[in-house]
Coordinates of C-alpha atoms in Angstrom, one line a residue:
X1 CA 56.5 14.1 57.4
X2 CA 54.9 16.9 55.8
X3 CA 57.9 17.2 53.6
X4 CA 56.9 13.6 52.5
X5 CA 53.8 14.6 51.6
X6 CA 54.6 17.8 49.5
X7 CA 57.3 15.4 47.6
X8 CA 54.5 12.8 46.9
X9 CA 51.6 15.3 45.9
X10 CA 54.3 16.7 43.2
X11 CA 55.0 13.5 41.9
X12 CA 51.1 12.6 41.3
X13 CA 51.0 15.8 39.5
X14 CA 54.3 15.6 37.6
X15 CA 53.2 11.8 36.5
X16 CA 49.8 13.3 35.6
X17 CA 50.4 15.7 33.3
X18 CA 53.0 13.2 31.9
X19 CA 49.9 11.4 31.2
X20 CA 47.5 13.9 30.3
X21 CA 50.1 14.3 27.5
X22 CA 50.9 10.6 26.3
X23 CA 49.9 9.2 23.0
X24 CA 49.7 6.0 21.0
X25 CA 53.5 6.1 19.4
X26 CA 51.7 4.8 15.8
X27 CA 49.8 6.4 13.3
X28 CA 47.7 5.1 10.2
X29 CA 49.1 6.8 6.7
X30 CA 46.3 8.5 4.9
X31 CA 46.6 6.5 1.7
X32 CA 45.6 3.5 3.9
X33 CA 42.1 5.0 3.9
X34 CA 39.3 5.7 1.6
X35 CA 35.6 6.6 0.9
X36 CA 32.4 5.8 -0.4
X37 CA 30.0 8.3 -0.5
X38 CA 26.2 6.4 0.5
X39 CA 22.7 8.0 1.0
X40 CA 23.5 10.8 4.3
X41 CA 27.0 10.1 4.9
X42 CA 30.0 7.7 3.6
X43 CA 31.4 4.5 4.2
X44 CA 35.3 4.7 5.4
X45 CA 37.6 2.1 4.1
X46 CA 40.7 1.4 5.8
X47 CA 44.0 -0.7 6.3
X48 CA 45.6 -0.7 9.5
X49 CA 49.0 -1.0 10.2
X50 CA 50.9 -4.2 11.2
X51 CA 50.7 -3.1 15.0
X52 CA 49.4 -6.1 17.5
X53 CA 48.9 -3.0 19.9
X54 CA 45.9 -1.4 17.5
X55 CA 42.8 -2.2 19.5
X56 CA 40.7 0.3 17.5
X57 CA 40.0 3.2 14.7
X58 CA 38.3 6.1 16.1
X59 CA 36.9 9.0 13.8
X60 CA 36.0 12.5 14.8
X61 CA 33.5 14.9 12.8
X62 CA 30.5 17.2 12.9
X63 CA 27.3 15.9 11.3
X64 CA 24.7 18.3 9.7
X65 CA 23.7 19.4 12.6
X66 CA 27.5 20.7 14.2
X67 CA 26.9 17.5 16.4
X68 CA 30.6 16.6 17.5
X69 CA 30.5 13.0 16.6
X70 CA 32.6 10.3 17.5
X71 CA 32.8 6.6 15.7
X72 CA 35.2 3.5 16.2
X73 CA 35.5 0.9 14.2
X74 CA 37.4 -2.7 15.3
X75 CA 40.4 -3.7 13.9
X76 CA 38.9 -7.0 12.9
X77 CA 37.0 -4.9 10.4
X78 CA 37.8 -3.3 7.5
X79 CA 35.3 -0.5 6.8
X80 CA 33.2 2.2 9.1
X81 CA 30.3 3.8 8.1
X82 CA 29.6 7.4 9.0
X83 CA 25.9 8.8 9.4
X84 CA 24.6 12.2 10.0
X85 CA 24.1 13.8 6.8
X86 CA 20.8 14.8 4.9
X87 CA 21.7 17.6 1.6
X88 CA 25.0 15.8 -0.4
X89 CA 28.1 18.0 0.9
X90 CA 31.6 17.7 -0.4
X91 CA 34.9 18.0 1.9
X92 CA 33.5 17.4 5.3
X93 CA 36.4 17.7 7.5
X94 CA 37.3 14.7 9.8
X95 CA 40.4 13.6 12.0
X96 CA 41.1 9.8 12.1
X97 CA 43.4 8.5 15.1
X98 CA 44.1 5.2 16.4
X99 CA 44.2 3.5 20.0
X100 CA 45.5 0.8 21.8
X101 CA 44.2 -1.3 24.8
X102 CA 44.8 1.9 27.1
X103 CA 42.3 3.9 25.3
X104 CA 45.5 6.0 24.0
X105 CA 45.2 7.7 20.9
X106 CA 47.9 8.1 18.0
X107 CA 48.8 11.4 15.9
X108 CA 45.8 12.6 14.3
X109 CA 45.1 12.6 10.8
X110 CA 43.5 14.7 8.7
X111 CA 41.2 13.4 6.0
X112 CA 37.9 15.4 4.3
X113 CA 34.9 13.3 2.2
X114 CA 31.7 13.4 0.3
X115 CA 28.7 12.3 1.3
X116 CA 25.6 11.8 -1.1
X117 CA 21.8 13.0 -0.5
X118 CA 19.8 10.6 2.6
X119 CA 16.8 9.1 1.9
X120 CA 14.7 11.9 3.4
X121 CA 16.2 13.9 0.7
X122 CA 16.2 11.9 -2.2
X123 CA 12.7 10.7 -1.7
X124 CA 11.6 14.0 -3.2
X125 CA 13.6 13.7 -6.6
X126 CA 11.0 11.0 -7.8
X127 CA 7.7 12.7 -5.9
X128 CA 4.7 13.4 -7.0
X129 CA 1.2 15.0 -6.2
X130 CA -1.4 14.7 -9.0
X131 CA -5.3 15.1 -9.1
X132 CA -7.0 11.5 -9.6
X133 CA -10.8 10.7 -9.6
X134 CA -12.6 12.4 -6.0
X135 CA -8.7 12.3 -4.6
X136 CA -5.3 12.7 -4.9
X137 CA -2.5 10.5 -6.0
X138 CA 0.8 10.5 -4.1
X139 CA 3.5 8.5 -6.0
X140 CA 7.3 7.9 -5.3
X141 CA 10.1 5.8 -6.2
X142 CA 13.2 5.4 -4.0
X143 CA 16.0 4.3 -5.5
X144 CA 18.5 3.5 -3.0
X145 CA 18.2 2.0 0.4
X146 CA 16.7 4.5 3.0
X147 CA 16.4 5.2 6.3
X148 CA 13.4 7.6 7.7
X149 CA 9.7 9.3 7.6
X150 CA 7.7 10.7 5.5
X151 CA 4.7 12.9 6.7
X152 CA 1.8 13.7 4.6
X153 CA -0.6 16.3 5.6
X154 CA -3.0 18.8 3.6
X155 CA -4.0 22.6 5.2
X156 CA -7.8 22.3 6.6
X157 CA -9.2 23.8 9.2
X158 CA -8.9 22.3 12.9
X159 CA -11.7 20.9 13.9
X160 CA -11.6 22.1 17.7
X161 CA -10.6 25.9 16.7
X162 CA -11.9 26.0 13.3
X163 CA -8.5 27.8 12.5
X164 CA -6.7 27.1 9.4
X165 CA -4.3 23.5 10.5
X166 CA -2.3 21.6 9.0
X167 CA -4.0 17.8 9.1
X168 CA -2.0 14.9 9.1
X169 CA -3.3 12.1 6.5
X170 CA -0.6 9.8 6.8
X171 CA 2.9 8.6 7.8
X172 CA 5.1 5.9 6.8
X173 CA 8.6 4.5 7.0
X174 CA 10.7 5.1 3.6
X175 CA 12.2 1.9 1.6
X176 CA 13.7 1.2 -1.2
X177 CA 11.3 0.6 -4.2
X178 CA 7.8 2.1 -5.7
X179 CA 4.9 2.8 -4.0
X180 CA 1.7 4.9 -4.0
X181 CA -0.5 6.8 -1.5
X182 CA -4.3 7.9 -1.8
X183 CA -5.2 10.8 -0.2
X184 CA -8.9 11.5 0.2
X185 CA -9.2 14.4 2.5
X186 CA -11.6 14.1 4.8
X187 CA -12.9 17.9 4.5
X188 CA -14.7 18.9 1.1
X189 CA -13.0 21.5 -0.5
X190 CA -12.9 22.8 -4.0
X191 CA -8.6 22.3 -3.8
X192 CA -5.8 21.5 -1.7
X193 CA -2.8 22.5 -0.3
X194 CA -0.8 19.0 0.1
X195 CA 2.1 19.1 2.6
X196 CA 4.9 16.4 2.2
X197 CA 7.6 16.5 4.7
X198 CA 10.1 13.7 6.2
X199 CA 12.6 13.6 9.1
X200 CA 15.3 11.1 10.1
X201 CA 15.5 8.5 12.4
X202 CA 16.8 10.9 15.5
X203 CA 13.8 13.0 15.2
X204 CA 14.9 16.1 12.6
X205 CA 12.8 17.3 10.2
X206 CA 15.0 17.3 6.9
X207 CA 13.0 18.6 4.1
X208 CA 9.3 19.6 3.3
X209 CA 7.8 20.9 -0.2
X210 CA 3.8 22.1 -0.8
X211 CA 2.0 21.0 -3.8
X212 CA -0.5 24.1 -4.0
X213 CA -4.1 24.1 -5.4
X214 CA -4.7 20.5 -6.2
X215 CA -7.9 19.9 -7.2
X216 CA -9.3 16.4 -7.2
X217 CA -10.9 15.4 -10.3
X218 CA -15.0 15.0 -10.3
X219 CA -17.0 12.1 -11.2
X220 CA -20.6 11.0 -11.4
X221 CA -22.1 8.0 -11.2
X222 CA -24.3 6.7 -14.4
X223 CA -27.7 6.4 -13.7
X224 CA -28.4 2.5 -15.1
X225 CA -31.2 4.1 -17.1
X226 CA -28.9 6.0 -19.3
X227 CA -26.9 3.2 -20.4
X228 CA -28.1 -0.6 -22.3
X229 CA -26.4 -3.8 -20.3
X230 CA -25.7 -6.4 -23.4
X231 CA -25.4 -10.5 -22.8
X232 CA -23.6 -11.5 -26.0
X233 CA -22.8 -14.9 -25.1
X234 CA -26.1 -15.2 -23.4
X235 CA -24.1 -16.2 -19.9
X236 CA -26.8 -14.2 -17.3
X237 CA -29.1 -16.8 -15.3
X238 CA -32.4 -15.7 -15.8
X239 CA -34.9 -17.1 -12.6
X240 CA -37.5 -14.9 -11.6
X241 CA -38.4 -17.5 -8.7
X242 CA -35.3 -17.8 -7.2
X243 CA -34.5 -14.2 -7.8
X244 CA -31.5 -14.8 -10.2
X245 CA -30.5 -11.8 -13.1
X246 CA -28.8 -9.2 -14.6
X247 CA -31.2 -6.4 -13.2
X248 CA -30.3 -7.5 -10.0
X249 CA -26.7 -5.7 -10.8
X250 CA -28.3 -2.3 -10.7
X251 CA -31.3 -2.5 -8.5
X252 CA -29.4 -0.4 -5.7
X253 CA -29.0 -3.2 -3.7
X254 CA -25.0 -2.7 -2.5
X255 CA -25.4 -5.5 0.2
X256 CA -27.6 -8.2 0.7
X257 CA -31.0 -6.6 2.0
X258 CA -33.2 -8.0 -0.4
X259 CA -31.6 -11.5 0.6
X260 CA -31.0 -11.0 4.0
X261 CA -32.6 -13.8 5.6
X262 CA -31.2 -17.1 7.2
X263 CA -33.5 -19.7 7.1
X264 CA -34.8 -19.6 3.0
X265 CA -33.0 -21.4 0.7
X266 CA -34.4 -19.7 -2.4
X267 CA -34.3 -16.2 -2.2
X268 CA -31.0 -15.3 -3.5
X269 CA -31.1 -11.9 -5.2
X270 CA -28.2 -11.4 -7.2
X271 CA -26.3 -12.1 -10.6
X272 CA -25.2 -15.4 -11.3
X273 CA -23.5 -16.6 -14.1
X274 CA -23.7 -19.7 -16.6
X275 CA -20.8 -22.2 -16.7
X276 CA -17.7 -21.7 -18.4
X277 CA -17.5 -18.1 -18.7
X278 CA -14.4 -17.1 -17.9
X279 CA -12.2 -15.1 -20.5
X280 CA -15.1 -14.0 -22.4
X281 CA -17.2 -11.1 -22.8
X282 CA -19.4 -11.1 -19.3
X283 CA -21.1 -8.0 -20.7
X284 CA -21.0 -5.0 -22.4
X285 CA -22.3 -1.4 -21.8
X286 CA -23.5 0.8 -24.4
X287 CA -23.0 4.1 -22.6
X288 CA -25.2 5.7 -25.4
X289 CA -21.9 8.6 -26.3
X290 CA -18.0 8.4 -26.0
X291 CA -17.7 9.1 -22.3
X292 CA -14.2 9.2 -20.2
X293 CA -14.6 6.1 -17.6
X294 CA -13.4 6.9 -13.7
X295 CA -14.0 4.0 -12.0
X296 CA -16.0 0.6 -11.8
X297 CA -17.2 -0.7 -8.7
X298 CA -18.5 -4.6 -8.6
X299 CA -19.7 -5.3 -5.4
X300 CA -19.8 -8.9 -3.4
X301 CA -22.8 -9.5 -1.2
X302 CA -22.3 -9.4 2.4
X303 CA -22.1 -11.9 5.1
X304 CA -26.0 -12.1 5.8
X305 CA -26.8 -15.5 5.0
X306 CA -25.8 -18.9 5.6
X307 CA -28.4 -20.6 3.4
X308 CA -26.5 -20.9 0.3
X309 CA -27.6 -24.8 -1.2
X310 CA -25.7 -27.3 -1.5
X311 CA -27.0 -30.2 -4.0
X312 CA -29.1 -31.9 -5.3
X313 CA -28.1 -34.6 -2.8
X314 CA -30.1 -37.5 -1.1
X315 CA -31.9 -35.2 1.5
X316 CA -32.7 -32.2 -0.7
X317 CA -33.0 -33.1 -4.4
X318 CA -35.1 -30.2 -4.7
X319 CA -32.9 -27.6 -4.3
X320 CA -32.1 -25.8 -7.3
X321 CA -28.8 -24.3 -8.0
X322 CA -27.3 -26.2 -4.9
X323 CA -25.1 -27.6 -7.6
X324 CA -24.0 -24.5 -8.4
X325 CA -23.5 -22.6 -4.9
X326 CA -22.4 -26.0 -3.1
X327 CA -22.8 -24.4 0.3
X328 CA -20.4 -21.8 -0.7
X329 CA -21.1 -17.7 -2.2
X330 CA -17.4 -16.5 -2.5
X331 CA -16.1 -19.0 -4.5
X332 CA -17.8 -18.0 -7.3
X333 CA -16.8 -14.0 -7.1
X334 CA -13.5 -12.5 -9.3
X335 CA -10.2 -12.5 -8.4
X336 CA -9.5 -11.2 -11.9
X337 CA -10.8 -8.5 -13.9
X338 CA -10.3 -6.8 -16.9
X339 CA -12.3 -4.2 -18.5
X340 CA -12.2 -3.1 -22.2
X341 CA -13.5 0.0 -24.2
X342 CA -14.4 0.6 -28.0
X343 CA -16.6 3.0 -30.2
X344 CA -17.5 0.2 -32.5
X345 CA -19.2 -2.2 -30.8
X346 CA -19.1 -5.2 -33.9
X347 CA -14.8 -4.2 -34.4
X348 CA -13.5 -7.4 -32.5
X349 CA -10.2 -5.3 -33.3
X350 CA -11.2 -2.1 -31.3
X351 CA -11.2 -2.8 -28.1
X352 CA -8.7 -1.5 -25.9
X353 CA -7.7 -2.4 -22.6
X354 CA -8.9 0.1 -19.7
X355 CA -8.4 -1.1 -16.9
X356 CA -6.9 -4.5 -14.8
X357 CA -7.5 -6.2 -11.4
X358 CA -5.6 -9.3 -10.5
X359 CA -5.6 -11.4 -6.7
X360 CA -4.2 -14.1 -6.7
X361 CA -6.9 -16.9 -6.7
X362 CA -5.5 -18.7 -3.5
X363 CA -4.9 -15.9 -1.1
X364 CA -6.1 -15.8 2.2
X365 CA -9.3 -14.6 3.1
X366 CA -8.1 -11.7 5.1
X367 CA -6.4 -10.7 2.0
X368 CA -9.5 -10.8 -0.5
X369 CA -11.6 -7.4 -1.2
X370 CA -14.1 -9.6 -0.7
X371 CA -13.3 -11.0 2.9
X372 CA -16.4 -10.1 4.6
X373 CA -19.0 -11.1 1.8
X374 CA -20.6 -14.7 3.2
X375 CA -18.7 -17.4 3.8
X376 CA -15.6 -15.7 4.3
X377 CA -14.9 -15.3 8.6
X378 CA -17.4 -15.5 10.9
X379 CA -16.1 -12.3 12.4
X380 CA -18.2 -10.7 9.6
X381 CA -21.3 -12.3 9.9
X382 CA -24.3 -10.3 9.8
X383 CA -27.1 -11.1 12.3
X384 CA -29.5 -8.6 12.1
X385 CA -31.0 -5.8 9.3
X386 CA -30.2 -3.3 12.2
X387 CA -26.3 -4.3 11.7
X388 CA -26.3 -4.3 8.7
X389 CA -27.8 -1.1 8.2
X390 CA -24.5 0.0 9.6
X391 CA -22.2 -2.0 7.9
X392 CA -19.9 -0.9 4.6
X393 CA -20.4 -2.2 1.8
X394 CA -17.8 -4.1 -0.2
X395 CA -16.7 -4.3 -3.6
X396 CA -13.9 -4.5 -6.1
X397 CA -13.0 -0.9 -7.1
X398 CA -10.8 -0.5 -10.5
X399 CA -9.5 2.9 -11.0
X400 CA -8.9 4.5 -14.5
X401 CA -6.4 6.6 -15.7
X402 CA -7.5 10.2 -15.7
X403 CA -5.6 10.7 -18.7
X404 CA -7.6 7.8 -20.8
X405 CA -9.5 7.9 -23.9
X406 CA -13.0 7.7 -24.6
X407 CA -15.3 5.2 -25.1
X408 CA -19.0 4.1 -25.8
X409 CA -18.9 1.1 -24.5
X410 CA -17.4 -1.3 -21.9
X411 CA -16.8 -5.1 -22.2
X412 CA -16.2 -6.7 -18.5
X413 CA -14.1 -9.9 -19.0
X414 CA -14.1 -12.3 -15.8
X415 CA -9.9 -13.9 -16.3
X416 CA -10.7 -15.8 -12.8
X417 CA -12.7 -16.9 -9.8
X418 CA -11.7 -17.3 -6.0
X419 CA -10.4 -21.1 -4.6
X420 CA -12.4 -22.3 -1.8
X421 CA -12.2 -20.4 1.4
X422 CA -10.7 -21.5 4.9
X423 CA -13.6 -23.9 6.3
X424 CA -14.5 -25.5 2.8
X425 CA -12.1 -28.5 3.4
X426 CA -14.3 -31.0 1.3
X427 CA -13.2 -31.2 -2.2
X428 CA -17.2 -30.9 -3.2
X429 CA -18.4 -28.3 -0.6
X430 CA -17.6 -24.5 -2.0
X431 CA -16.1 -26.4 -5.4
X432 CA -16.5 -24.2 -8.3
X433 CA -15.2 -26.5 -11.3
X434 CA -17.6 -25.2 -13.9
X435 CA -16.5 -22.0 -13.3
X436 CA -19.8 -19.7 -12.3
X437 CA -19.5 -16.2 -11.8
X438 CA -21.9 -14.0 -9.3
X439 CA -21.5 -9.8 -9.2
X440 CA -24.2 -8.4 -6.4
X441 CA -24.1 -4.9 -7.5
X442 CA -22.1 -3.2 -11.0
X443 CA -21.6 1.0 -10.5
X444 CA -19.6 2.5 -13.2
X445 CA -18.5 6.2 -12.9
X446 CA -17.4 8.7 -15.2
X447 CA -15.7 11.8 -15.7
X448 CA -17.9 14.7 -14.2

């Protein structure tokens, strides 16, 4: 019996080495396989063999890392792509085998291939960091599909140990295209270091570069008594009882105190616009010398009233300018703006565009920089002068180019108005057809 037993224990061992040692009698020939370097690794490319016993192509590598990586690809495919790279590297070694429904591999073979820069690396050949007006501007422009994070930080000091940190402003997922960033620290300083760094989508950082000493670029705000306002086409609305005209657009008034009441009908506080003003000259400031503009600000009034007229009608035929505001403020506020500037006021030919501001005319409320001016959603409504003590204000902010010319004066051209908000069904109610323009509050800013 025990002789039994020492026959049958060498026998399981004879067979399992036997097996320990078997292969897949097949192979794939290496000019039945190709490569296509992509961003941070390659696509393989491959024909196999007429074998109805190929289940599957397996692939065996080290990534960046010196990960030992593994990848199969089925043999209803044609193609296998291979991850794991960030810097471009040529003649990565890998060994390519195939296997049948036992999970037995063929003879190796031995195949090397390039690989081209990931997105985490390649986001950084069109990167920049440049001073713009009170921030900094972080522009970019991936060309190629990507895949991964990008961290932007700026060295400040941490608020708990008041040690020199570095303080995360932002972090977003790379793709394919252009896009833009704002950073506005949040701690005053003179300059900035600006920290860019990204990582892949298993958690390693790749790559980080430091933009030192940036230093935003000052502005200042002009005091309204240092500039003229002009009215060439006479278009203001000029109504010292109902509290309608251009001085309204500078009396400091960002949103809707002077107004704020919910019961009058005639109080309104603001600018308001004749008809049919669109595409011309709104007005013009004479900034009294060539400065360089920064930025205009045109501010909508917030939601703090629900008393905007709508007539005249049969029950109130008195109400003036209910024609006008039809129940409805936002419809009559810019969707499009573009300002102009000249040194020769009366040289039609002179003026050059500064700067543009387009939405389209139609888009949802949520989507408006004006969403929380009145009659946009209730969410916004302001009850009390307590609340809206506390509130932001809200306006339309069009940034120059800090590389611009400059000018004396400014033309403001309304292109368009807002389309009725959600709530405004009727085709009459917050209707706008003679195209009326209202701007609560104008700041204009300049180079410091």
């Amino acid at each position: 019996m025990k002789k039994l037993m020492y026959i049958l224990l060498a026998l399981w061992a004879f067979y399992g080495c036997q097996d320990d040692d078997a292969y897949f009698e097949t192979s794939i020939p290496a000019e039945n396989l190709s490569f296509t370097p992509i961003p941070g690794g390659v696509i393989m490319h491959y024909k196999l063999p007429s074998n109805g016993d190929i289940l599957y192509i397996r692939v065996r590598y080290e990534d960046a890392f010196g990960k030992a990586m593994i990848c199969s690809g089925s043999y209803a495919c044609d193609s296998l792509v291979l991850l794991g790279f960030n810097e471009a590297q040529k003649g990565v070694p890998a060994r390519v085998t195939l296997c049948n429904n036992d999970d037995l591999e063929s003879e190796p073979v031995d195949v090397t291939f390039d690989t081209k820069d990931s997105g985490p690396v390649s986001f950084f050949e069109h990167l920049e960091v440049y001073p713009a007006w009170g921030s900094i501007y972080l522009n970019y422009d991936i060309k190629e599909e990507s895949k991964g994070m990008a961290h932007v930080f700026y060295v400040g000091e941490d608020p708990v140990s008041k040690q020199p940190d570095t303080l995360l402003i932002n972090s977003f997922v790379l793709a394919k295209g252009v896009g833009s960033l704002q950073i506005t620290p949040q701690q005053v300083r003179p300059s900035y270091d600006v920290v860019v760094r990204t990582e892949d989508f298993r958690g390693y950082m790749v790559k980080e570069k430091v933009w030192q000493n940036v230093e935003p670029l000052q502005i200042e705000k002009l005091n309204p008594a240092d500039f003229d306002f002009y009215d060439p086409e006479n278009f203001s609305i000029e109504d010292p009882v109902y509290r309608l005209g251009k001085s309204y657009l500078f009396d400091g008034d960002l949103k809707g105190e002077s107004c704020f009441d919910w019961d009058r009908w005639d109080n309104f506080c603001t600018y308001l616009s004749k008809e049919h003003c669109l595409g011309k000259p709104l007005f013009i400031i004479d900034m009294k010398e060539q400065k360089l503009p920064a930025e205009f600000r045109l501010y909508a009034m917030l939601f703090v009233r629900n008393s905007f007229p709508y007539g005249p009608n049969d029950y109130y035929d008195d109400l003036e300018y209910g024609d006008i505001w039809t129940s409805c403020y936002a419809s009559k506020l810019p969707s499009s703006v573009t300002v102009y500037g000249s040194n020769d006021m009366a040289d039609d030919t002179s003026w050059e565009e500064i700067v543009h501001f387009e939405q389209d005319r139609e888009i949802d409320n949520e989507l408006r920089w004006c969403k929380r001016c009145n009659d946009g959603d209730y969410e916004y409504q302001i009850l009390s002068l307590d609340a809206l003590s506390f509130a932001e204000p809200c306006y339309m902010q069009l940034s120059c180019p800090a590389t611009g010319s400059e000018y004396r004066y400014l033309k403001f051209v309304i292109n368009e108005v807002f389309y009725n908000p959600a709530g405004f069904e009727n085709a009459m109610s917050g209707s706008n057809y003679n195209k009326h323009v209202t701007i609560h509050e104008l700041e204009i800013y300049t180079a410091k």
